[in-house]
Amino acid sequence: MAQQHLTADNEEVIDLGRLLHYAMRGFQRFWVIGLGLMLSLTAIFYIQARLSYVPTYRATASVIVTDSVSMEQTSGELTLAAQMGKTFSYIVRSDMLRNVVSKDLGLDQINSYITATAVSGTNLLTIAVDDTDAQRAYDVLNSVLKNYPAISDYVLGATRIDVVQPGQVSDEPINRNDAQRSARAGMLLGLALYIGIALIYAFSRKTAGNADDVREETGLDLLANIPSVSAEKRNSDRVLVTQKNVGQSFVESFRVLANQVERDAESGLDAQRKVYMITSTVAGEGKTTMAMNLALILSRRKKRVLLVDADLRGITATTGLGFSMSHHTLQTFLENRSSWQEAVQQYKKEHLYVLPATRMLDSAEVLQTLSAQNLERILELARSEFDYVIVDTPPLGILADAASIQPYCDGTLLVIRQDYAQMNDIRETISRLFEANGHIVGFAMNRVKGALGNYGYGYSYRSYMGYEPAYYSYQTYGAYADAEEPTPDSMAPTLPDQAQPMGPVHDVEQERN
């Protein structure tokens, strides 16, 4: 896909725009996990800091180190003080002083932390004792002052220590309970893990993120970007252009798709193309919704349109348009139990007709129903009666039904849902379509979010799809269900003279009443 490209030197170049796009998608998708991580780690770090906190008190004293023979502070004595400060840590580690102090205090051992530092350029030493018990720190300090000279004499020679500042202990702990800082550290760790999850998600995405991904990988033409419709604007699982409040961009996108189909229909070399198959790679990409809305838009342009429900395992086009179970279907027509006029049913008062079907689960029966002889019979009648025939088929990447139908259609429209099917599967689907030597009109990117799915750098429908704003001056989308599709003279193909209404048909609304 387009996430990473290889340069001429076989060096991987990361598409930062795509990476950022999917990272943001990762943030949106895993925000509950991220919030949970931050809150839980914040609480854990805070509680741990509170429970593990042990106050520490410090007792200090200042002393002057001099030669035990001479009372004068010579340069040698200053050097001696510095040496004592450096060697004191060694004295403590050797347990010499600690053993003396523990015996002096009658303790088995001392756990106090003892340090001695020399003031630079002087023979002044500061001795400090840190302990969790303030009184014990004070007692240890006094014992050190009493017993330190003997140890110092043993290590450094004869010395004298004069106390300048007697021992004193702090009233407050020298270490504060920093639970809030620990809580902030936990929150930052949770945030880092959240970012890591989003980045892993971004690097692992192998789906069709936008139309550019598909075009780069397959070379197919983009027919239209169909925007996603929020759940609160849906009247049902199927979103139709005739429903109110679906949004301007949703309706316009299907007008764009209808324009592309009309152009392709008139570009046929021998005769006008009429029969178009709608398929996808996997289930859930919205091919049936695409087929229904395309058929509705074309019918609003005074075209006689037949929608064939050839997805026999799902019959989603039949149920999506509100058709109830009927005695006359595609199967009953093929079995000569229904006439063509009985099987084909009109949708409301539109120029749209539907050849419904009944659900079939057995694969052998489905393939037999969609055999070459049956398809040829159906499509021959459809071509003679209708301006356009839209065939809704099962996903090509899952079942073989669509592959058997394609040779009898004039063109194929592939529906690709944004960030849904794996790109490898999409390529395989397209390869199968090309192997059948069928005409692929292009693909429609469905349920596009953001700026038309171009990682935040998309184009508007008007500029990108190349149609004039004047054509889409029809703004009252709430009234679209009661109005005909506006068709400019420059775009509308001439209605064939022979396109007369069919004979008796079944009106869904009348059946319901």
Short mmCIF file of C-alpha atoms in Angstrom, two decimals, residues 79-479:
data_model
loop_
_atom_site.label_atom_id
_atom_site.label_comp_id
_atom_site.label_asym_id
_atom_site.label_seq_id
_atom_site.Cartn_x
_atom_site.Cartn_y
_atom_site.Cartn_z
CA THR A 79 44.61 19.22 53.59
CA LEU A 80 43.94 16.75 56.40
CA ALA A 81 40.32 17.91 56.63
CA ALA A 82 39.87 17.41 52.91
CA GLN A 83 41.39 13.95 53.15
CA MET A 84 39.09 13.06 56.03
CA GLY A 85 36.06 14.12 54.02
CA LYS A 86 37.16 11.91 51.13
CA THR A 87 38.06 8.91 53.27
CA PHE A 88 35.05 9.02 55.57
CA SER A 89 32.88 7.06 53.18
CA TYR A 90 35.57 4.38 53.15
CA ILE A 91 35.56 4.31 56.92
CA VAL A 92 31.81 3.78 56.99
CA ARG A 93 31.90 1.04 54.35
CA SER A 94 34.57 -0.83 56.27
CA ASP A 95 32.14 -1.19 59.19
CA MET A 96 34.82 0.03 61.56
CA LEU A 97 32.87 3.07 62.73
CA ARG A 98 29.51 1.35 62.48
CA ASN A 99 30.59 -1.46 64.78
CA VAL A 100 31.90 1.01 67.34
CA VAL A 101 28.72 3.10 67.21
CA SER A 102 26.40 0.08 67.41
CA LYS A 103 28.24 -1.21 70.49
CA ASP A 104 28.18 2.26 72.01
CA LEU A 105 24.39 2.48 71.56
CA GLY A 106 23.74 -1.13 72.44
CA LEU A 107 22.28 -1.97 69.02
CA ASP A 108 22.83 -5.06 66.96
CA GLN A 109 23.45 -2.86 63.92
CA ILE A 110 22.74 0.61 62.68
CA ASN A 111 20.92 1.33 59.45
CA SER A 112 21.50 5.05 59.51
CA TYR A 113 23.10 6.70 56.49
CA ILE A 114 26.22 8.59 57.63
CA THR A 115 28.10 11.14 55.51
CA ALA A 116 30.96 13.63 56.09
CA THR A 117 31.79 16.46 53.72
CA ALA A 118 34.54 19.06 53.93
CA VAL A 119 33.90 22.71 53.14
CA SER A 120 36.15 23.57 50.22
CA GLY A 121 39.37 25.31 51.26
CA THR A 122 38.80 24.79 55.00
CA ASN A 123 39.29 22.14 57.66
CA LEU A 124 35.57 22.35 58.51
CA LEU A 125 33.66 19.07 58.30
CA THR A 126 29.91 18.61 58.30
CA ILE A 127 28.76 15.24 59.60
CA ALA A 128 25.18 14.16 58.79
CA VAL A 129 23.16 11.14 59.87
CA ASP A 130 19.91 10.21 58.07
CA ASP A 131 17.46 7.82 59.73
CA THR A 132 13.76 7.07 59.69
CA ASP A 133 13.69 7.79 63.44
CA ALA A 134 14.62 11.33 64.48
CA GLN A 135 15.85 10.37 67.94
CA ARG A 136 17.95 7.53 66.62
CA ALA A 137 19.53 9.84 64.07
CA TYR A 138 20.48 12.24 66.87
CA ASP A 139 21.89 9.43 69.05
CA VAL A 140 23.93 8.00 66.17
CA LEU A 141 25.35 11.45 65.40
CA ASN A 142 26.50 12.01 68.98
CA SER A 143 28.09 8.54 69.05
CA VAL A 144 29.90 9.32 65.79
CA LEU A 145 31.26 12.58 67.24
CA LYS A 146 32.47 10.67 70.28
CA ASN A 147 34.01 7.70 68.49
CA TYR A 148 35.09 9.16 65.16
CA PRO A 149 38.49 10.49 66.34
CA ALA A 150 39.66 7.01 67.33
CA ILE A 151 38.85 5.66 63.87
CA SER A 152 40.35 8.72 62.22
CA ASP A 153 43.57 8.32 64.25
CA TYR A 154 43.78 4.72 63.06
CA VAL A 155 43.37 5.66 59.40
CA LEU A 156 44.92 9.13 59.12
CA GLY A 157 47.08 9.41 62.23
CA ALA A 158 46.73 11.60 65.32
CA THR A 159 43.91 14.12 64.82
CA ARG A 160 41.74 16.36 66.95
CA ILE A 161 38.08 17.19 66.39
CA ASP A 162 36.48 20.31 67.87
CA VAL A 163 32.71 20.64 67.66
CA VAL A 164 31.74 23.98 66.16
CA GLN A 165 28.01 23.35 65.91
CA PRO A 166 26.53 20.74 68.23
CA GLY A 167 24.31 18.03 66.85
CA GLN A 168 20.79 18.99 65.96
CA VAL A 169 17.95 17.09 64.25
CA SER A 170 15.36 18.40 61.77
CA ASP A 171 11.79 18.70 62.97
CA GLU A 172 10.37 17.84 59.53
CA PRO A 173 11.35 14.94 57.27
CA ILE A 174 13.97 15.83 54.68
CA ASN A 175 12.10 13.75 52.08
CA ARG A 176 8.59 14.84 51.27
CA ASN A 177 5.75 12.59 50.25
CA ASP A 178 5.81 13.26 46.51
CA ALA A 179 2.73 11.22 45.59
CA GLN A 180 1.52 13.90 43.18
CA ARG A 181 4.74 13.77 41.19
CA SER A 182 4.45 9.99 41.06
CA ALA A 183 0.86 10.33 39.86
CA ARG A 184 2.00 12.65 37.06
CA ALA A 185 4.68 10.15 36.10
CA GLY A 186 2.02 7.42 35.92
CA MET A 187 -0.20 9.58 33.74
CA LEU A 188 2.69 10.35 31.37
CA LEU A 189 3.53 6.66 31.16
CA GLY A 190 -0.08 5.88 30.31
CA LEU A 191 -0.06 8.59 27.65
CA ALA A 192 3.16 7.18 26.18
CA LEU A 193 1.59 3.72 25.98
CA TYR A 194 -1.53 5.22 24.37
CA ILE A 195 0.62 6.94 21.75
CA GLY A 196 2.51 3.69 21.21
CA ILE A 197 -0.73 1.79 20.59
CA ALA A 198 -1.86 4.43 18.08
CA LEU A 199 1.48 4.26 16.25
CA ILE A 200 1.44 0.46 16.14
CA TYR A 201 -2.06 0.68 14.70
CA ALA A 202 -0.89 3.24 12.12
CA PHE A 203 2.08 1.15 10.99
CA SER A 204 0.03 -2.05 10.81
CA ARG A 205 -2.83 -0.75 8.66
CA LYS A 206 -2.93 -2.52 5.31
CA THR A 207 -6.39 -1.40 4.23
CA ALA A 208 -7.47 1.08 1.58
CA GLY A 209 -7.15 4.32 3.50
CA ASN A 210 -8.29 6.55 0.65
CA ALA A 211 -8.83 6.64 -3.08
CA ASP A 212 -5.17 7.44 -3.77
CA ASP A 213 -4.15 4.14 -2.19
CA VAL A 214 -6.41 2.19 -4.54
CA ARG A 215 -5.40 4.14 -7.63
CA GLU A 216 -1.70 3.73 -6.91
CA GLU A 217 -2.04 0.01 -6.28
CA THR A 218 -4.55 -0.96 -9.00
CA GLY A 219 -4.70 1.79 -11.60
CA LEU A 220 -8.51 1.90 -11.44
CA ASP A 221 -10.37 5.18 -11.90
CA LEU A 222 -12.17 6.75 -8.98
CA LEU A 223 -15.84 7.22 -9.82
CA ALA A 224 -17.01 8.93 -6.62
CA ASN A 225 -16.29 9.36 -2.95
CA ILE A 226 -19.40 8.48 -0.93
CA PRO A 227 -19.30 10.17 2.48
CA SER A 228 -20.22 8.38 5.67
CA VAL A 229 -23.63 9.19 7.13
CA SER A 230 -23.79 9.45 10.91
CA ALA A 231 -26.01 7.05 12.85
CA GLU A 232 -28.40 9.78 13.98
CA LYS A 233 -29.17 10.63 10.34
CA ARG A 234 -29.98 7.07 9.37
CA ASN A 235 -33.57 5.91 9.15
CA SER A 236 -32.47 2.28 8.88
CA ASP A 237 -29.45 0.14 8.08
CA ARG A 238 -29.83 1.20 4.44
CA VAL A 239 -29.20 4.87 3.71
CA LEU A 240 -31.07 6.09 0.63
CA VAL A 241 -30.84 9.40 -1.17
CA THR A 242 -34.60 9.70 -0.83
CA GLN A 243 -34.35 9.84 2.94
CA LYS A 244 -34.41 13.24 4.56
CA ASN A 245 -31.40 14.65 6.43
CA VAL A 246 -28.83 12.38 4.79
CA GLY A 247 -26.83 15.45 3.84
CA GLN A 248 -25.95 17.38 0.72
CA SER A 249 -22.62 15.68 0.09
CA PHE A 250 -24.19 12.21 0.25
CA VAL A 251 -26.78 13.01 -2.42
CA GLU A 252 -24.29 14.84 -4.63
CA SER A 253 -21.80 11.98 -4.48
CA PHE A 254 -24.36 9.62 -6.00
CA ARG A 255 -25.18 12.17 -8.67
CA VAL A 256 -21.49 12.17 -9.52
CA LEU A 257 -21.55 8.37 -9.69
CA ALA A 258 -24.60 8.43 -11.96
CA ASN A 259 -22.84 10.92 -14.24
CA GLN A 260 -19.89 8.57 -14.54
CA VAL A 261 -22.14 5.64 -15.40
CA GLU A 262 -24.00 7.66 -18.05
CA ARG A 263 -20.72 8.71 -19.65
CA ASP A 264 -19.49 5.13 -19.66
CA ALA A 265 -22.80 3.89 -21.09
CA GLU A 266 -22.49 6.21 -24.08
CA SER A 267 -18.83 5.34 -24.65
CA GLY A 268 -19.61 1.81 -25.81
CA LEU A 269 -18.18 1.06 -29.25
CA ASP A 270 -20.90 -1.18 -30.62
CA ALA A 271 -23.96 -0.19 -28.63
CA GLN A 272 -24.90 1.70 -25.53
CA ARG A 273 -23.91 -0.09 -22.36
CA LYS A 274 -26.85 -0.84 -20.14
CA VAL A 275 -26.06 -3.61 -17.66
CA TYR A 276 -23.79 -2.76 -14.73
CA MET A 277 -22.73 -5.13 -12.00
CA ILE A 278 -22.08 -3.79 -8.50
CA THR A 279 -19.74 -5.87 -6.34
CA SER A 280 -17.18 -5.56 -3.56
CA THR A 281 -14.31 -7.49 -2.05
CA VAL A 282 -15.86 -8.47 1.28
CA ALA A 283 -19.23 -8.18 2.94
CA GLY A 284 -20.08 -4.95 4.73
CA GLU A 285 -18.58 -2.53 2.21
CA GLY A 286 -21.97 -1.14 1.15
CA LYS A 287 -22.37 -2.52 -2.38
CA THR A 288 -26.13 -3.00 -1.98
CA THR A 289 -26.59 0.54 -0.70
CA MET A 290 -24.53 1.69 -3.66
CA ALA A 291 -26.65 -0.28 -6.11
CA MET A 292 -29.96 0.96 -4.69
CA ASN A 293 -28.94 4.63 -4.64
CA LEU A 294 -27.41 4.53 -8.11
CA ALA A 295 -30.62 2.98 -9.43
CA LEU A 296 -32.71 5.63 -7.64
CA ILE A 297 -30.66 8.53 -9.05
CA LEU A 298 -30.81 7.17 -12.60
CA SER A 299 -34.55 6.61 -12.31
CA ARG A 300 -35.02 10.21 -11.15
CA ARG A 301 -33.55 11.25 -14.50
CA LYS A 302 -36.53 9.73 -16.29
CA LYS A 303 -34.61 6.56 -17.07
CA ARG A 304 -36.32 3.21 -16.82
CA VAL A 305 -34.05 1.32 -14.43
CA LEU A 306 -34.16 -2.29 -13.32
CA LEU A 307 -32.43 -3.34 -10.12
CA VAL A 308 -31.70 -7.08 -10.15
CA ASP A 309 -31.14 -8.64 -6.74
CA ALA A 310 -28.57 -11.30 -7.67
CA ASP A 311 -27.16 -11.58 -4.17
CA LEU A 312 -29.26 -14.65 -3.53
CA ARG A 313 -27.67 -15.46 -0.19
CA GLY A 314 -28.62 -12.07 1.22
CA ILE A 315 -31.41 -10.55 -0.93
CA THR A 316 -30.44 -7.26 0.70
CA ALA A 317 -31.60 -5.15 -2.23
CA THR A 318 -35.03 -6.73 -2.00
CA THR A 319 -35.41 -6.10 1.71
CA GLY A 320 -33.54 -2.79 1.65
CA LEU A 321 -36.16 -1.22 -0.58
CA GLY A 322 -38.95 -2.56 1.58
CA PHE A 323 -40.20 -5.40 -0.62
CA SER A 324 -41.96 -8.10 1.34
CA MET A 325 -41.80 -11.76 0.45
CA SER A 326 -43.63 -12.19 -2.84
CA HIS A 327 -44.92 -15.11 -4.85
CA HIS A 328 -43.21 -13.66 -7.91
CA THR A 329 -39.41 -13.47 -7.86
CA LEU A 330 -36.36 -14.06 -9.98
CA GLN A 331 -36.52 -17.75 -9.08
CA THR A 332 -40.19 -18.20 -9.93
CA PHE A 333 -39.61 -16.49 -13.28
CA LEU A 334 -36.72 -18.83 -14.11
CA GLU A 335 -38.88 -21.78 -13.11
CA ASN A 336 -41.64 -20.50 -15.45
CA ARG A 337 -44.00 -20.05 -12.51
CA SER A 338 -44.18 -16.30 -13.07
CA SER A 339 -44.21 -14.12 -16.13
CA TRP A 340 -41.67 -11.37 -16.67
CA GLN A 341 -44.31 -8.73 -15.98
CA GLU A 342 -45.26 -10.45 -12.72
CA ALA A 343 -41.71 -10.92 -11.50
CA VAL A 344 -40.59 -7.34 -12.13
CA GLN A 345 -42.09 -5.05 -9.49
CA GLN A 346 -42.26 -1.28 -9.44
CA TYR A 347 -40.75 0.70 -6.59
CA LYS A 348 -43.37 3.20 -5.43
CA LYS A 349 -44.21 5.55 -8.34
CA GLU A 350 -40.65 5.78 -9.59
CA HIS A 351 -39.16 4.81 -12.91
CA LEU A 352 -37.35 2.18 -10.85
CA TYR A 353 -38.26 -1.47 -11.05
CA VAL A 354 -36.88 -4.36 -9.04
CA LEU A 355 -36.46 -8.02 -9.84
CA PRO A 356 -36.57 -9.38 -6.29
CA ALA A 357 -35.32 -12.74 -5.13
CA THR A 358 -35.80 -15.23 -2.35
CA ARG A 359 -32.91 -16.28 -0.15
CA MET A 360 -30.93 -19.37 -1.15
CA LEU A 361 -28.19 -20.81 1.05
CA ASP A 362 -27.02 -23.81 -0.93
CA SER A 363 -24.07 -22.82 -3.15
CA ALA A 364 -24.89 -25.37 -5.83
CA GLU A 365 -28.45 -24.08 -6.11
CA VAL A 366 -27.24 -20.49 -6.30
CA LEU A 367 -24.79 -21.24 -9.11
CA GLN A 368 -27.46 -23.22 -10.94
CA THR A 369 -29.89 -20.31 -10.65
CA LEU A 370 -27.23 -17.90 -11.92
CA SER A 371 -26.16 -20.20 -14.74
CA ALA A 372 -25.21 -18.78 -18.10
CA GLN A 373 -28.49 -19.78 -19.70
CA ASN A 374 -30.60 -18.18 -16.98
CA LEU A 375 -28.55 -15.00 -16.87
CA GLU A 376 -28.69 -14.63 -20.63
CA ARG A 377 -32.45 -15.03 -20.52
CA ILE A 378 -32.91 -12.44 -17.78
CA LEU A 379 -30.53 -9.84 -19.15
CA GLU A 380 -31.84 -10.18 -22.71
CA LEU A 381 -35.32 -9.27 -21.52
CA ALA A 382 -33.94 -6.50 -19.29
CA ARG A 383 -31.97 -4.89 -22.13
CA SER A 384 -35.05 -4.71 -24.30
CA GLU A 385 -37.21 -3.10 -21.63
CA PHE A 386 -34.93 -0.79 -19.64
CA ASP A 387 -32.42 1.97 -20.13
CA TYR A 388 -30.21 0.74 -17.30
CA VAL A 389 -29.92 -2.56 -15.47
CA ILE A 390 -28.12 -2.52 -12.10
CA VAL A 391 -27.17 -5.98 -10.83
CA ASP A 392 -26.41 -6.36 -7.14
CA THR A 393 -24.05 -9.31 -6.66
CA PRO A 394 -22.33 -10.98 -3.70
CA PRO A 395 -18.80 -9.91 -2.71
CA LEU A 396 -16.38 -11.20 -5.32
CA GLY A 397 -13.62 -11.77 -2.80
CA ILE A 398 -15.74 -14.30 -0.89
CA LEU A 399 -18.04 -16.09 -3.34
CA ALA A 400 -17.87 -17.13 -6.98
CA ASP A 401 -21.37 -15.84 -7.80
CA ALA A 402 -20.22 -12.45 -9.04
CA ALA A 403 -17.55 -13.99 -11.27
CA SER A 404 -20.23 -16.02 -13.06
CA ILE A 405 -22.36 -12.91 -13.60
CA GLN A 406 -19.66 -10.53 -14.85
CA PRO A 407 -19.33 -11.88 -18.44
CA TYR A 408 -22.98 -11.02 -19.09
CA CYS A 409 -22.70 -7.43 -17.86
CA ASP A 410 -21.49 -4.42 -19.81
CA GLY A 411 -19.46 -3.02 -16.94
CA THR A 412 -18.48 -3.56 -13.32
CA LEU A 413 -18.41 -1.05 -10.48
CA LEU A 414 -16.28 -2.06 -7.51
CA VAL A 415 -17.30 -0.70 -4.11
CA ILE A 416 -14.45 -0.21 -1.64
CA ARG A 417 -15.21 0.88 1.89
CA GLN A 418 -12.62 3.18 3.38
CA ASP A 419 -10.23 1.48 5.79
CA TYR A 420 -12.09 -1.83 5.73
CA ALA A 421 -10.94 -4.56 3.34
CA GLN A 422 -7.29 -5.59 3.17
CA MET A 423 -5.45 -4.15 0.20
CA ASN A 424 -4.14 -7.57 -0.81
CA ASP A 425 -7.71 -8.86 -1.01
CA ILE A 426 -8.75 -5.84 -3.09
CA ARG A 427 -5.92 -6.50 -5.54
CA GLU A 428 -6.98 -10.14 -5.77
CA THR A 429 -10.57 -9.12 -6.49
CA ILE A 430 -9.49 -6.77 -9.25
CA SER A 431 -7.24 -9.46 -10.73
CA ARG A 432 -10.19 -11.82 -10.91
CA LEU A 433 -12.24 -9.17 -12.66
CA PHE A 434 -9.52 -8.61 -15.24
CA GLU A 435 -9.08 -12.35 -15.75
CA ALA A 436 -12.73 -12.56 -16.77
CA ASN A 437 -12.00 -9.95 -19.48
CA GLY A 438 -14.84 -7.79 -18.20
CA HIS A 439 -15.04 -4.04 -18.50
CA ILE A 440 -14.27 -2.40 -15.15
CA VAL A 441 -15.70 1.11 -15.04
CA GLY A 442 -13.86 1.99 -11.84
CA PHE A 443 -14.37 2.02 -8.12
CA ALA A 444 -16.41 4.05 -5.65
CA MET A 445 -14.90 4.76 -2.24
CA ASN A 446 -17.67 4.28 0.29
CA ARG A 447 -18.22 5.62 3.82
CA VAL A 448 -15.48 8.17 3.48
CA LYS A 449 -14.70 10.15 6.61
CA GLY A 450 -12.82 13.42 6.98
CA ALA A 451 -11.77 15.43 3.97
CA LEU A 452 -12.96 12.83 1.49
CA GLY A 453 -10.45 10.36 2.81
CA ASN A 454 -7.37 12.14 1.44
CA TYR A 455 -5.59 12.24 4.83
CA GLY A 456 -6.82 15.78 5.44
CA TYR A 457 -5.75 17.12 2.05
CA GLY A 458 -8.84 16.30 0.00
CA TYR A 459 -10.67 18.13 -2.71
CA SER A 460 -14.24 19.31 -2.85
CA TYR A 461 -16.71 17.29 -4.86
CA ARG A 462 -17.23 20.12 -7.31
CA SER A 463 -13.59 20.68 -8.18
CA TYR A 464 -12.42 17.08 -7.91
CA MET A 465 -15.13 15.35 -9.86
CA GLY A 466 -15.28 18.00 -12.55
CA TYR A 467 -18.89 19.11 -12.72
CA GLU A 468 -20.36 22.55 -12.74
CA PRO A 469 -21.84 24.13 -9.61
CA ALA A 470 -24.85 25.32 -11.61
CA TYR A 471 -25.88 21.72 -12.20
CA TYR A 472 -26.24 21.17 -8.46
CA SER A 473 -28.10 24.30 -7.51
CA TYR A 474 -30.89 22.05 -6.21
CA GLN A 475 -30.44 22.68 -2.49
CA THR A 476 -33.63 21.51 -0.84
CA TYR A 477 -32.43 18.02 0.03
CA GLY A 478 -35.19 17.50 2.55
CA ALA A 479 -37.67 17.61 -0.32
#
